[in-house]
Amino acid sequence: MFGCLGIVLFLVVVGEFLVMPVWMYDLMAAQTPPQRLDFGETTLLVLVSFLTATAIAWSAGRRRPGRLPDAVGCGLLLLGLCLAEALWLRQKMDTGNWSLEAGIECLAAGATAFAFRRLLRRWERGRPLPGEVWLAMVPFREREETARHYCVVVGRGLTRAKVLQITSQNKDDRADHVRIPGEGWAFNSSKDAHWMEIGLPPRHVPYRDFLKATPQGPCPRTTWRRIRTHRRTDLRRTLTETVRRASALLPSSRGN
């Protein structure tokens, strides 16, 4: 019994932070004379609720570099769901007791956050995410075959993920490979050094070709920063080349 009461209390406390702008508005309106929140106070309350939602989303995800944008997006979604739910409940309830209504709103928001976190964890289970090292059957570039390799996931789609292959063969003489530290992911590898391709188009691996249900670990942050830098450089190069080609076509178009 006490365990159930503890869970309910925990959900109410979490919900209080998530829908703080709603119940604080009701609290101020119930004063004599009625009070109103100003813009700065409302902004602060919304910020507190947003940080709470982002923290819940962050706690549900796996540890990996570059996941802050995902946590922020999921936090915004969770916050929107909780506020919409609280406003809907406030319209449906007419008890005349603002504290009772606020308690119900907070409990509902806490339950929504709990369900949202469980769904988020289930969604990530078994799904390769950018910034993680996985073991998979990675395709060769020059022929239609695959081989068992570690790889860094850099993107994902509906049916397959984009990866950069990791190899234990010495690639110090190759400009398109860099050393990748083994800390955090190479627990079962007998090799002391590893190299990862970089500056090359990612390889595409169907989700069914990933050999484990969980990642080896997060990509080292130094390596992930190099991957992102190369991707931004490639994007700028592609845009520059596209603009150059378009500019070259303009004179001929005008001449016609």
mmCIF file of C-alpha atoms in Angstrom:
data_model
loop_
_atom_site.group_PDB
_atom_site.id
_atom_site.type_symbol
_atom_site.label_atom_id
_atom_site.label_comp_id
_atom_site.label_asym_id
_atom_site.label_seq_id
_atom_site.Cartn_x
_atom_site.Cartn_y
_atom_site.Cartn_z
ATOM 1 C CA MET A 1 0.000 0.000 0.000
ATOM 2 C CA PHE A 2 2.739 2.419 0.971
ATOM 3 C CA GLY A 3 4.580 1.539 -2.226
ATOM 4 C CA CYS A 4 1.566 2.523 -4.329
ATOM 5 C CA LEU A 5 1.156 5.756 -2.375
ATOM 6 C CA GLY A 6 4.822 6.520 -2.920
ATOM 7 C CA ILE A 7 4.466 6.019 -6.674
ATOM 8 C CA VAL A 8 1.390 8.271 -6.785
ATOM 9 C CA LEU A 9 3.197 10.939 -4.771
ATOM 10 C CA PHE A 10 6.213 10.739 -7.062
ATOM 11 C CA LEU A 11 4.024 11.107 -10.157
ATOM 12 C CA VAL A 12 2.265 14.110 -8.622
ATOM 13 C CA VAL A 13 5.571 15.827 -7.818
ATOM 14 C CA VAL A 14 6.916 15.234 -11.331
ATOM 15 C CA GLY A 15 3.609 16.430 -12.785
ATOM 16 C CA GLU A 16 3.773 19.602 -10.683
ATOM 17 C CA PHE A 17 6.964 20.624 -12.460
ATOM 18 C CA LEU A 18 5.618 19.655 -15.899
ATOM 19 C CA VAL A 19 2.365 21.657 -15.685
ATOM 20 C CA MET A 20 3.563 24.390 -13.350
ATOM 21 C CA PRO A 21 2.317 27.242 -15.618
ATOM 22 C CA VAL A 22 -1.245 25.841 -15.511
ATOM 23 C CA TRP A 23 -1.703 25.259 -11.782
ATOM 24 C CA MET A 24 0.211 28.390 -10.834
ATOM 25 C CA TYR A 25 -2.207 30.380 -13.001
ATOM 26 C CA ASP A 26 -5.139 28.799 -11.124
ATOM 27 C CA LEU A 27 -3.475 29.431 -7.780
ATOM 28 C CA MET A 28 -2.986 33.113 -8.517
ATOM 29 C CA ALA A 29 -6.546 33.435 -9.823
ATOM 30 C CA ALA A 30 -7.909 31.929 -6.587
ATOM 31 C CA GLN A 31 -6.363 34.673 -4.447
ATOM 32 C CA THR A 32 -8.353 37.570 -2.997
ATOM 33 C CA PRO A 33 -8.197 39.775 -4.928
ATOM 34 C CA PRO A 34 -7.299 37.607 -7.968
ATOM 35 C CA GLN A 35 -3.680 37.887 -9.120
ATOM 36 C CA ARG A 36 -2.155 37.390 -12.542
ATOM 37 C CA LEU A 37 1.254 36.157 -13.642
ATOM 38 C CA ASP A 38 3.290 38.653 -15.639
ATOM 39 C CA PHE A 39 5.262 37.745 -18.766
ATOM 40 C CA GLY A 40 8.540 37.194 -16.945
ATOM 41 C CA GLU A 41 6.994 34.904 -14.346
ATOM 42 C CA THR A 42 5.164 32.903 -17.012
ATOM 43 C CA THR A 43 8.362 32.550 -19.037
ATOM 44 C CA LEU A 44 10.250 31.288 -15.981
ATOM 45 C CA LEU A 45 7.564 28.706 -15.202
ATOM 46 C CA VAL A 46 7.513 27.462 -18.795
ATOM 47 C CA LEU A 47 11.315 27.192 -18.706
ATOM 48 C CA VAL A 48 11.169 25.082 -15.536
ATOM 49 C CA SER A 49 8.592 22.779 -17.126
ATOM 50 C CA PHE A 50 10.653 22.510 -20.320
ATOM 51 C CA LEU A 51 13.837 21.622 -18.428
ATOM 52 C CA THR A 52 11.926 18.983 -16.472
ATOM 53 C CA ALA A 53 10.537 17.431 -19.664
ATOM 54 C CA THR A 54 13.975 17.487 -21.313
ATOM 55 C CA ALA A 55 15.548 15.827 -18.270
ATOM 56 C CA ILE A 56 12.940 13.038 -18.434
ATOM 57 C CA ALA A 57 13.627 12.517 -22.145
ATOM 58 C CA TRP A 58 17.389 12.574 -21.518
ATOM 59 C CA SER A 59 17.118 9.918 -18.807
ATOM 60 C CA ALA A 60 15.240 7.605 -21.169
ATOM 61 C CA GLY A 61 17.900 7.582 -23.899
ATOM 62 C CA ARG A 62 21.135 5.634 -24.180
ATOM 63 C CA ARG A 63 24.435 7.348 -23.453
ATOM 64 C CA ARG A 64 25.899 8.584 -26.737
ATOM 65 C CA PRO A 65 27.351 11.796 -28.156
ATOM 66 C CA GLY A 66 25.130 14.168 -30.058
ATOM 67 C CA ARG A 67 21.852 13.130 -28.404
ATOM 68 C CA LEU A 68 21.035 16.541 -26.897
ATOM 69 C CA PRO A 69 18.952 17.677 -29.931
ATOM 70 C CA ASP A 70 16.892 14.473 -29.706
ATOM 71 C CA ALA A 71 16.339 15.004 -25.978
ATOM 72 C CA VAL A 72 15.280 18.620 -26.560
ATOM 73 C CA GLY A 73 12.834 17.589 -29.282
ATOM 74 C CA CYS A 74 11.339 14.825 -27.152
ATOM 75 C CA GLY A 75 11.177 17.226 -24.207
ATOM 76 C CA LEU A 76 9.193 19.712 -26.264
ATOM 77 C CA LEU A 77 6.821 16.951 -27.355
ATOM 78 C CA LEU A 78 6.324 15.735 -23.777
ATOM 79 C CA LEU A 79 5.767 19.271 -22.509
ATOM 80 C CA GLY A 80 3.183 19.936 -25.206
ATOM 81 C CA LEU A 81 1.323 16.720 -24.366
ATOM 82 C CA CYS A 82 1.256 17.466 -20.629
ATOM 83 C CA LEU A 83 0.122 21.086 -21.012
ATOM 84 C CA ALA A 84 -2.586 20.144 -23.516
ATOM 85 C CA GLU A 85 -3.791 17.384 -21.195
ATOM 86 C CA ALA A 86 -3.878 19.738 -18.179
ATOM 87 C CA LEU A 87 -5.825 22.396 -20.090
ATOM 88 C CA TRP A 88 -8.286 19.771 -21.331
ATOM 89 C CA LEU A 89 -8.824 18.446 -17.802
ATOM 90 C CA ARG A 90 -9.328 21.967 -16.460
ATOM 91 C CA GLN A 91 -12.140 22.511 -18.975
ATOM 92 C CA LYS A 92 -13.774 19.186 -18.144
ATOM 93 C CA MET A 93 -13.642 19.520 -14.345
ATOM 94 C CA ASP A 94 -15.870 21.948 -12.488
ATOM 95 C CA THR A 95 -15.431 21.091 -8.826
ATOM 96 C CA GLY A 96 -14.919 24.645 -7.603
ATOM 97 C CA ASN A 97 -11.839 23.414 -5.737
ATOM 98 C CA TRP A 98 -8.724 24.566 -7.554
ATOM 99 C CA SER A 99 -6.347 22.489 -5.378
ATOM 100 C CA LEU A 100 -8.208 19.257 -6.146
ATOM 101 C CA GLU A 101 -8.221 20.051 -9.848
ATOM 102 C CA ALA A 102 -4.517 20.943 -9.746
ATOM 103 C CA GLY A 103 -3.741 17.640 -8.022
ATOM 104 C CA ILE A 104 -5.567 15.688 -10.704
ATOM 105 C CA GLU A 105 -3.798 17.658 -13.442
ATOM 106 C CA CYS A 106 -0.396 16.995 -11.851
ATOM 107 C CA LEU A 107 -1.115 13.287 -11.390
ATOM 108 C CA ALA A 108 -2.213 12.989 -15.027
ATOM 109 C CA ALA A 109 0.921 14.821 -16.211
ATOM 110 C CA GLY A 110 3.136 12.552 -14.095
ATOM 111 C CA ALA A 111 1.448 9.444 -15.494
ATOM 112 C CA THR A 112 1.874 10.790 -19.029
ATOM 113 C CA ALA A 113 5.585 11.416 -18.394
ATOM 114 C CA PHE A 114 5.985 7.882 -17.022
ATOM 115 C CA ALA A 115 4.294 6.338 -20.074
ATOM 116 C CA PHE A 116 6.231 8.618 -22.442
ATOM 117 C CA ARG A 117 9.552 7.583 -20.908
ATOM 118 C CA ARG A 118 8.719 3.880 -21.173
ATOM 119 C CA LEU A 119 7.687 4.261 -24.823
ATOM 120 C CA LEU A 120 10.879 6.184 -25.576
ATOM 121 C CA ARG A 121 13.041 3.483 -24.014
ATOM 122 C CA ARG A 122 11.167 0.789 -25.928
ATOM 123 C CA TRP A 123 11.533 2.771 -29.169
ATOM 124 C CA GLU A 124 15.320 2.960 -28.738
ATOM 125 C CA ARG A 125 15.683 -0.698 -27.726
ATOM 126 C CA GLY A 126 17.365 -2.612 -30.538
ATOM 127 C CA ARG A 127 17.491 0.429 -32.844
ATOM 128 C CA PRO A 128 20.903 1.757 -33.888
ATOM 129 C CA LEU A 129 21.184 5.472 -33.145
ATOM 130 C CA PRO A 130 23.656 8.065 -34.438
ATOM 131 C CA GLY A 131 26.720 8.330 -32.219
ATOM 132 C CA GLU A 132 26.827 4.634 -31.285
ATOM 133 C CA VAL A 133 29.206 1.788 -32.175
ATOM 134 C CA TRP A 134 27.495 -1.439 -33.305
ATOM 135 C CA LEU A 135 28.514 -4.857 -34.597
ATOM 136 C CA ALA A 136 26.976 -5.567 -37.995
ATOM 137 C CA MET A 137 27.377 -7.238 -41.358
ATOM 138 C CA VAL A 138 28.794 -4.249 -43.236
ATOM 139 C CA PRO A 139 28.773 -4.295 -47.072
ATOM 140 C CA PHE A 140 31.963 -3.951 -49.096
ATOM 141 C CA ARG A 141 32.263 -0.921 -51.345
ATOM 142 C CA GLU A 142 33.636 -2.760 -54.354
ATOM 143 C CA ARG A 143 31.450 -5.893 -54.404
ATOM 144 C CA GLU A 144 28.059 -7.226 -53.315
ATOM 145 C CA GLU A 145 29.222 -8.971 -50.168
ATOM 146 C CA THR A 146 29.194 -8.247 -46.448
ATOM 147 C CA ALA A 147 31.607 -8.863 -43.604
ATOM 148 C CA ARG A 148 31.385 -8.735 -39.822
ATOM 149 C CA HIS A 149 32.672 -5.346 -38.639
ATOM 150 C CA TYR A 150 32.242 -2.799 -35.924
ATOM 151 C CA CYS A 151 30.831 0.457 -37.266
ATOM 152 C CA VAL A 152 29.778 3.923 -36.152
ATOM 153 C CA VAL A 153 26.157 4.832 -36.900
ATOM 154 C CA VAL A 154 25.883 8.324 -38.423
ATOM 155 C CA GLY A 155 22.263 8.279 -39.625
ATOM 156 C CA ARG A 156 19.161 6.144 -39.829
ATOM 157 C CA GLY A 157 16.178 5.660 -42.087
ATOM 158 C CA LEU A 158 13.040 3.531 -42.165
ATOM 159 C CA THR A 159 14.740 0.256 -43.088
ATOM 160 C CA ARG A 160 18.486 0.822 -42.812
ATOM 161 C CA ALA A 161 21.161 2.845 -41.076
ATOM 162 C CA LYS A 162 24.115 4.822 -42.401
ATOM 163 C CA VAL A 163 27.426 3.686 -40.933
ATOM 164 C CA LEU A 164 31.175 4.248 -41.124
ATOM 165 C CA GLN A 165 33.148 1.008 -40.949
ATOM 166 C CA ILE A 166 35.779 0.322 -38.282
ATOM 167 C CA THR A 167 38.709 -1.973 -39.039
ATOM 168 C CA SER A 168 41.667 -3.355 -37.126
ATOM 169 C CA GLN A 169 43.891 -3.247 -40.242
ATOM 170 C CA ASN A 170 46.534 -0.548 -40.078
ATOM 171 C CA LYS A 171 45.315 2.432 -42.128
ATOM 172 C CA ASP A 172 47.831 5.053 -40.991
ATOM 173 C CA ASP A 173 48.887 5.534 -44.617
ATOM 174 C CA ARG A 174 45.323 6.329 -45.727
ATOM 175 C CA ALA A 175 43.957 9.882 -45.658
ATOM 176 C CA ASP A 176 40.393 8.551 -45.571
ATOM 177 C CA HIS A 177 40.881 6.714 -42.257
ATOM 178 C CA VAL A 178 41.552 7.907 -38.709
ATOM 179 C CA ARG A 179 42.372 6.106 -35.503
ATOM 180 C CA ILE A 180 39.411 5.597 -33.185
ATOM 181 C CA PRO A 181 39.958 5.071 -29.450
ATOM 182 C CA GLY A 182 38.620 1.793 -28.103
ATOM 183 C CA GLU A 183 37.501 3.175 -24.765
ATOM 184 C CA GLY A 184 33.821 2.703 -24.086
ATOM 185 C CA TRP A 185 33.107 0.159 -26.829
ATOM 186 C CA ALA A 186 36.016 -2.219 -27.668
ATOM 187 C CA PHE A 187 35.618 -4.407 -24.588
ATOM 188 C CA ASN A 188 35.604 -7.718 -26.481
ATOM 189 C CA SER A 189 38.153 -6.858 -29.136
ATOM 190 C CA SER A 190 41.600 -8.481 -29.021
ATOM 191 C CA LYS A 191 43.101 -5.691 -31.133
ATOM 192 C CA ASP A 192 44.897 -2.770 -29.540
ATOM 193 C CA ALA A 193 44.253 -0.269 -32.332
ATOM 194 C CA HIS A 194 41.313 0.475 -34.629
ATOM 195 C CA TRP A 195 40.776 2.732 -37.626
ATOM 196 C CA MET A 196 37.540 4.237 -38.917
ATOM 197 C CA GLU A 197 36.848 5.453 -42.431
ATOM 198 C CA ILE A 198 36.124 9.154 -42.689
ATOM 199 C CA GLY A 199 35.464 11.513 -45.570
ATOM 200 C CA LEU A 200 33.812 8.663 -47.523
ATOM 201 C CA PRO A 201 30.105 8.224 -48.234
ATOM 202 C CA PRO A 202 28.437 6.215 -45.444
ATOM 203 C CA ARG A 203 27.604 2.577 -46.069
ATOM 204 C CA HIS A 204 23.989 1.437 -45.773
ATOM 205 C CA VAL A 205 23.234 -1.474 -43.442
ATOM 206 C CA PRO A 206 19.696 -2.932 -43.136
ATOM 207 C CA TYR A 207 18.519 -3.170 -39.535
ATOM 208 C CA ARG A 208 18.278 -6.957 -39.818
ATOM 209 C CA ASP A 209 22.052 -7.106 -40.446
ATOM 210 C CA PHE A 210 22.934 -5.704 -37.016
ATOM 211 C CA LEU A 211 24.155 -8.672 -35.012
ATOM 212 C CA LYS A 212 23.208 -7.614 -31.495
ATOM 213 C CA ALA A 213 20.196 -6.067 -29.816
ATOM 214 C CA THR A 214 22.320 -3.482 -28.012
ATOM 215 C CA PRO A 215 25.210 -1.243 -29.082
ATOM 216 C CA GLN A 216 28.830 -1.918 -28.186
ATOM 217 C CA GLY A 217 28.929 1.520 -26.616
ATOM 218 C CA PRO A 218 29.063 5.228 -27.489
ATOM 219 C CA CYS A 219 31.371 6.587 -30.140
ATOM 220 C CA PRO A 220 34.292 8.436 -28.487
ATOM 221 C CA ARG A 221 33.496 12.140 -28.370
ATOM 222 C CA THR A 222 36.724 13.184 -30.108
ATOM 223 C CA THR A 223 35.948 10.864 -33.020
ATOM 224 C CA TRP A 224 32.322 12.013 -33.188
ATOM 225 C CA ARG A 225 33.441 15.634 -33.405
ATOM 226 C CA ARG A 226 35.714 14.744 -36.340
ATOM 227 C CA ILE A 227 32.819 12.955 -38.063
ATOM 228 C CA ARG A 228 30.561 15.996 -37.677
ATOM 229 C CA THR A 229 33.307 18.337 -38.903
ATOM 230 C CA HIS A 230 33.855 16.230 -42.018
ATOM 231 C CA ARG A 231 30.127 16.040 -42.695
ATOM 232 C CA ARG A 232 29.774 19.829 -42.451
ATOM 233 C CA THR A 233 32.787 20.258 -44.759
ATOM 234 C CA ASP A 234 31.321 17.797 -47.283
ATOM 235 C CA LEU A 235 27.977 19.606 -47.141
ATOM 236 C CA ARG A 236 29.606 22.991 -47.803
ATOM 237 C CA ARG A 237 31.623 21.481 -50.644
ATOM 238 C CA THR A 238 28.497 19.982 -52.191
ATOM 239 C CA LEU A 239 26.576 23.261 -51.914
ATOM 240 C CA THR A 240 29.480 25.205 -53.410
ATOM 241 C CA GLU A 241 29.737 22.776 -56.312
ATOM 242 C CA THR A 242 25.983 22.959 -56.911
ATOM 243 C CA VAL A 243 26.034 26.765 -56.960
ATOM 244 C CA ARG A 244 29.048 26.753 -59.297
ATOM 245 C CA ARG A 245 27.333 24.432 -61.762
ATOM 246 C CA ALA A 246 24.121 26.449 -61.623
ATOM 247 C CA SER A 247 26.073 29.665 -62.276
ATOM 248 C CA ALA A 248 27.812 28.055 -65.236
ATOM 249 C CA LEU A 249 24.450 27.237 -66.803
ATOM 250 C CA LEU A 250 23.037 30.752 -66.487
ATOM 251 C CA PRO A 251 24.903 32.362 -69.455
ATOM 252 C CA SER A 252 23.873 29.575 -71.829
ATOM 253 C CA SER A 253 20.276 29.846 -70.631
ATOM 254 C CA ARG A 254 20.265 33.577 -71.273
ATOM 255 C CA GLY A 255 21.787 33.063 -74.698
ATOM 256 C CA ASN A 256 19.004 30.689 -75.694
#
